[in-house]
Amino acid sequence: MSGTAIAIIAAVVLVILGALVLFGASRRRDSQTLLSRETIKKDKSDSTFLEPGPTGRDVERAAQVAYREPGTAVEAVADTGDTSPVLYAPVDPEVLGVTRRQFFNRSMVTMMGVGLGGFGASMLAFLWPGKSVGFGSTVQVGTLENVFAQIDQGNQPLYVSEGRFYLSRYPADSITKADKVYGAELAGMKAGLVALYQKCVHLGCRVPFCTTSQWFECPCHGSQYNRVGEQKGGPAPRGLDRFAIDTSGGKVAVSTAAVIIGPPKGTNTTGQEAEGPHCITSAAHH
Ligand code: FES
């Protein structure tokens, strides 16, 4: 089980436990008698007066019945023929206190429940494994046709920042040589594309493409790689690392979850030489 799944389960359990505790607390308060703890203790210790008082629920129920049938008492008075006004009877402060306390208790429980529920929901939303995009997942670049068009139009590999790679054309007439060197990336090469990780295999700088030489040239220490990422010069110990490409259905999908280590130094399947002046004078070899 993954860490995320455990975190989600823990969050759900916490929220349920919290809700149970709150529910239990509210029930306990509702069923408490009107007598205080000391009074009950005193009653128990010195007399036969052991009857517990009415519960909060009883009082509330009685109040509700009285509220629903307000006419009963008045009618009884009217029946006697007495027309004098009924005297104001003050509300029993104890009854009032109980209902008010219940009101506060319940609103508190409701508010805490809502808060806890909201917290749980946001935790779940945060931890829920969403469909990941970008580097580390499979990056959908578009149709094969469209990718070729963009490369040709720009006269340089297509840079996909989302996946931190370049898509470069791989010449069809070099496939026989590539067959002997490459593995998982071969399928994409056969479709005419290679996905090169932008990170220099020397010390990790981002390697830009030099449009004049038509090579990748690292500004940090002058490593050079040809258009398909094979090492041509500088301190880089191998060719550029790469990613597997899936072109099924004419769509280009690059899996950046696993980096394929670049080909060893000296690999040269295309024989492409620099096509113009270099962008980086590879003077600073370390
Ligand atoms: Fe690119 Fe050193 S990091 S050459």
Coordinates of C-alpha atoms and ligand atoms in Angstrom, one line a residue:
M1 CA 0.0 0.0 0.0
S2 CA 1.4 3.4 -0.9
G3 CA 2.0 6.2 1.6
T4 CA -0.8 8.3 0.1
A5 CA -3.3 5.5 0.6
I6 CA -2.3 5.1 4.2
A7 CA -2.6 8.9 4.8
I8 CA -6.1 8.9 3.2
I9 CA -7.2 6.0 5.4
A10 CA -5.8 7.7 8.5
A11 CA -7.6 10.9 7.7
V12 CA -10.9 9.1 7.2
V13 CA -10.5 7.2 10.5
L14 CA -9.6 10.4 12.3
V15 CA -12.7 12.2 11.0
I16 CA -15.0 9.3 11.9
L17 CA -13.4 9.0 15.4
G18 CA -13.8 12.8 15.9
A19 CA -17.5 12.6 14.9
L20 CA -18.1 9.7 17.2
V21 CA -16.5 11.5 20.2
L22 CA -18.6 14.6 19.5
F23 CA -21.8 12.6 19.1
G24 CA -21.1 10.7 22.3
A25 CA -20.5 14.0 24.2
S26 CA -23.7 15.5 23.0
R27 CA -25.7 12.5 24.0
R28 CA -24.1 12.4 27.4
R29 CA -25.0 16.0 28.1
D30 CA -28.5 15.5 26.9
S31 CA -29.2 12.6 29.3
Q32 CA -27.6 14.2 32.3
T33 CA -30.0 14.9 35.2
L34 CA -30.7 18.4 36.3
L35 CA -29.0 17.8 39.6
S36 CA -25.4 18.6 40.0
R37 CA -22.9 15.9 40.9
E38 CA -22.5 17.2 44.5
T39 CA -26.2 17.2 45.1
I40 CA -26.5 13.6 43.9
K41 CA -23.6 12.7 46.2
K42 CA -25.1 14.4 49.1
D43 CA -28.5 12.8 48.5
K44 CA -27.0 9.4 48.3
S45 CA -25.0 9.9 51.5
D46 CA -27.6 11.1 53.9
S47 CA -31.1 10.2 53.0
T48 CA -33.5 7.9 51.2
F49 CA -33.9 10.6 48.5
L50 CA -32.3 8.7 45.8
E51 CA -34.6 9.3 42.9
P52 CA -32.7 11.1 40.1
G53 CA -34.4 14.2 38.7
P54 CA -35.8 14.5 35.3
T55 CA -33.4 14.4 32.4
G56 CA -32.8 17.3 30.1
R57 CA -34.6 15.3 27.4
D58 CA -37.7 14.9 29.6
V59 CA -37.9 18.5 30.4
E60 CA -37.5 19.4 26.7
R61 CA -40.1 17.0 25.7
A62 CA -42.6 18.3 28.3
A63 CA -41.8 21.9 27.1
Q64 CA -42.5 20.9 23.5
V65 CA -45.8 19.3 24.4
A66 CA -46.8 22.4 26.3
Y67 CA -45.8 24.5 23.4
R68 CA -47.8 22.4 20.8
E69 CA -51.0 22.5 22.9
P70 CA -51.0 26.0 24.3
G71 CA -54.8 26.2 24.4
T72 CA -55.4 23.5 27.0
A73 CA -54.8 25.5 30.1
V74 CA -56.6 28.5 28.9
E75 CA -59.7 26.5 27.8
A76 CA -59.8 24.9 31.2
V77 CA -60.0 28.4 32.7
A78 CA -62.7 29.4 30.2
D79 CA -64.8 26.4 31.1
T80 CA -65.2 27.6 34.6
G81 CA -66.8 30.8 33.3
D82 CA -64.1 32.9 34.9
T83 CA -63.3 35.7 32.5
S84 CA -60.7 37.4 34.6
P85 CA -57.3 37.7 32.9
V86 CA -54.9 34.9 33.4
L87 CA -52.0 35.9 35.6
Y88 CA -48.6 35.9 34.1
A89 CA -46.6 32.9 35.2
P90 CA -42.9 33.4 34.9
V91 CA -41.0 30.8 32.9
D92 CA -39.3 28.2 35.1
P93 CA -35.6 29.4 35.0
E94 CA -34.5 25.8 35.3
V95 CA -36.4 24.7 32.3
L96 CA -35.2 27.8 30.4
G97 CA -31.6 27.0 31.4
V98 CA -31.8 23.5 30.2
T99 CA -33.2 24.3 26.8
R100 CA -30.7 27.1 26.3
R101 CA -27.9 24.8 27.3
Q102 CA -29.1 22.2 24.9
F103 CA -29.4 24.8 22.2
F104 CA -25.8 25.8 22.7
N105 CA -24.6 22.2 23.0
R106 CA -26.2 21.3 19.8
S107 CA -25.0 24.3 17.8
M108 CA -21.5 23.7 19.1
V109 CA -21.6 20.1 18.1
T110 CA -23.0 21.0 14.7
M111 CA -20.4 23.7 14.1
M112 CA -17.6 21.3 15.2
G113 CA -19.1 18.6 13.0
V114 CA -19.2 21.0 10.0
G115 CA -15.6 22.1 10.7
L116 CA -14.3 18.6 11.0
G117 CA -16.2 17.5 7.9
G118 CA -14.7 20.4 5.9
F119 CA -11.2 19.6 7.2
G120 CA -11.6 15.9 6.3
A121 CA -12.9 16.7 2.9
S122 CA -10.1 19.1 2.1
M123 CA -7.5 16.6 3.4
L124 CA -9.0 14.0 1.1
A125 CA -9.0 16.3 -1.8
F126 CA -5.4 17.2 -1.2
L127 CA -4.2 13.6 -0.8
W128 CA -6.4 12.0 -3.4
P129 CA -4.0 10.6 -6.1
G130 CA -4.9 12.8 -9.1
K131 CA -3.8 12.2 -12.6
S132 CA -0.3 13.5 -12.6
V133 CA 1.0 15.6 -15.5
G134 CA 4.3 16.9 -16.5
F135 CA 7.8 15.6 -15.7
G136 CA 7.7 12.2 -14.1
S137 CA 4.6 11.0 -15.9
T138 CA 3.7 10.3 -19.5
V139 CA 3.6 13.5 -21.5
Q140 CA 1.3 13.7 -24.5
V141 CA 2.9 15.9 -27.1
G142 CA 0.4 15.7 -30.0
T143 CA 0.2 13.9 -33.3
L144 CA 3.3 12.6 -34.9
E145 CA 2.6 14.6 -38.0
N146 CA 2.3 17.8 -36.0
V147 CA 5.6 17.1 -34.1
F148 CA 7.5 16.6 -37.4
A149 CA 5.9 19.8 -38.8
Q150 CA 7.1 21.8 -35.8
I151 CA 10.6 20.4 -35.9
D152 CA 10.9 21.1 -39.6
Q153 CA 9.4 24.6 -39.3
G154 CA 11.8 25.6 -36.5
N155 CA 14.8 23.8 -38.1
Q156 CA 15.6 22.5 -34.6
P157 CA 14.3 19.9 -32.1
L158 CA 11.0 20.6 -30.5
Y159 CA 11.5 21.6 -26.9
V160 CA 8.8 20.3 -24.5
S161 CA 9.3 22.2 -21.2
E162 CA 6.5 20.3 -19.5
G163 CA 8.5 17.1 -19.8
R164 CA 12.0 18.7 -19.8
F165 CA 13.0 17.0 -23.1
Y166 CA 13.6 17.7 -26.7
L167 CA 12.0 15.7 -29.5
S168 CA 14.5 15.4 -32.3
R169 CA 14.2 13.6 -35.7
Y170 CA 15.9 10.3 -36.0
P171 CA 17.0 9.6 -39.6
A172 CA 15.4 6.4 -41.0
D173 CA 18.6 5.4 -42.8
S174 CA 20.5 5.0 -39.5
I175 CA 18.1 2.6 -37.9
T176 CA 20.2 -0.5 -38.7
K177 CA 23.1 1.0 -36.7
A178 CA 20.7 2.2 -33.9
D179 CA 19.4 -1.4 -33.6
K180 CA 22.8 -2.5 -32.3
V181 CA 23.1 0.3 -29.7
Y182 CA 19.7 1.3 -28.4
G183 CA 17.0 -0.6 -26.5
A184 CA 13.7 0.8 -25.0
E185 CA 14.0 4.0 -27.0
L186 CA 14.3 2.1 -30.3
A187 CA 10.5 2.0 -31.0
G188 CA 10.4 5.8 -31.0
M189 CA 13.5 6.0 -33.2
K190 CA 11.8 3.7 -35.7
A191 CA 8.9 6.1 -35.9
G192 CA 11.5 8.9 -36.6
L193 CA 11.8 10.5 -33.2
V194 CA 14.1 10.5 -30.2
A195 CA 13.2 12.2 -26.9
L196 CA 16.3 13.6 -25.2
Y197 CA 16.5 14.7 -21.6
Q198 CA 17.5 18.3 -21.4
K199 CA 20.0 17.7 -18.5
C200 CA 23.7 17.5 -19.4
V201 CA 25.1 14.2 -18.4
H202 CA 28.3 16.0 -17.2
L203 CA 27.1 18.1 -14.3
G204 CA 23.4 18.6 -15.0
C205 CA 23.2 22.0 -16.8
R206 CA 20.3 22.4 -19.2
V207 CA 21.7 21.9 -22.7
P208 CA 20.4 24.2 -25.4
F209 CA 20.4 23.4 -29.1
C210 CA 22.7 25.3 -31.3
T211 CA 20.9 26.1 -34.6
T212 CA 24.1 26.9 -36.5
S213 CA 26.0 23.7 -35.7
Q214 CA 22.8 21.7 -35.4
W215 CA 24.3 20.1 -32.2
F216 CA 23.4 20.3 -28.6
E217 CA 26.1 22.4 -26.9
C218 CA 26.3 22.8 -23.1
P219 CA 27.2 26.3 -22.0
C220 CA 28.6 25.1 -18.6
H221 CA 31.7 23.2 -19.7
G222 CA 31.3 22.9 -23.4
S223 CA 30.0 19.3 -23.9
Q224 CA 28.7 18.7 -27.3
Y225 CA 26.1 16.2 -28.6
N226 CA 24.8 15.6 -32.1
R227 CA 21.2 16.1 -33.1
V228 CA 20.2 12.7 -31.7
G229 CA 22.1 13.3 -28.5
E230 CA 25.3 11.2 -29.1
Q231 CA 28.4 12.6 -27.4
K232 CA 30.7 14.5 -29.8
G233 CA 33.0 16.4 -27.5
G234 CA 33.7 18.0 -24.1
P235 CA 33.7 16.4 -20.6
A236 CA 30.4 14.5 -20.9
P237 CA 31.0 10.8 -20.2
R238 CA 28.2 9.6 -22.6
G239 CA 25.4 10.7 -24.8
L240 CA 22.3 12.6 -23.5
D241 CA 19.9 10.5 -21.5
R242 CA 16.6 9.9 -23.1
F243 CA 13.0 8.7 -22.7
A244 CA 10.9 6.0 -24.3
I245 CA 8.3 7.2 -26.9
D246 CA 5.0 5.6 -27.7
T247 CA 3.6 6.6 -31.1
S248 CA 0.6 4.2 -31.3
G249 CA -2.4 5.8 -33.0
G250 CA -0.2 8.4 -34.5
K251 CA 0.1 10.2 -31.2
V252 CA 3.3 11.0 -29.4
A253 CA 3.4 10.0 -25.8
V254 CA 6.7 10.3 -23.9
S255 CA 7.2 8.4 -20.7
T256 CA 9.4 10.6 -18.4
A257 CA 8.9 8.3 -15.4
A258 CA 12.1 6.4 -16.3
V259 CA 15.3 7.9 -17.6
I260 CA 17.1 5.7 -20.2
I261 CA 20.9 6.2 -19.8
G262 CA 22.5 7.8 -22.9
P263 CA 24.7 5.8 -25.3
P264 CA 28.4 5.4 -24.4
K265 CA 30.9 7.9 -25.6
G266 CA 32.0 7.2 -29.1
T267 CA 28.5 6.1 -30.3
N268 CA 27.8 7.6 -33.6
T269 CA 24.9 6.1 -35.4
T270 CA 24.0 9.0 -37.7
G271 CA 27.5 10.3 -38.6
Q272 CA 26.1 13.9 -38.4
E273 CA 29.0 16.4 -38.3
A274 CA 28.6 20.1 -37.2
E275 CA 26.7 21.9 -39.9
G276 CA 28.0 25.4 -39.1
P277 CA 29.7 27.5 -36.5
H278 CA 29.5 26.3 -32.9
C279 CA 27.6 28.3 -30.3
I280 CA 29.9 27.3 -27.5
T281 CA 33.6 27.4 -28.0
S282 CA 34.5 24.2 -26.1
A283 CA 37.6 25.8 -24.5
A284 CA 36.7 25.2 -20.9
H285 CA 37.1 21.4 -20.7
H286 CA 37.2 20.2 -17.2
Ligands
FES1 FE1 27.3 20.4 -19.4 FE2 29.4 20.3 -17.7 S1 27.3 20.4 -17.2 S2 29.4 20.3 -19.8

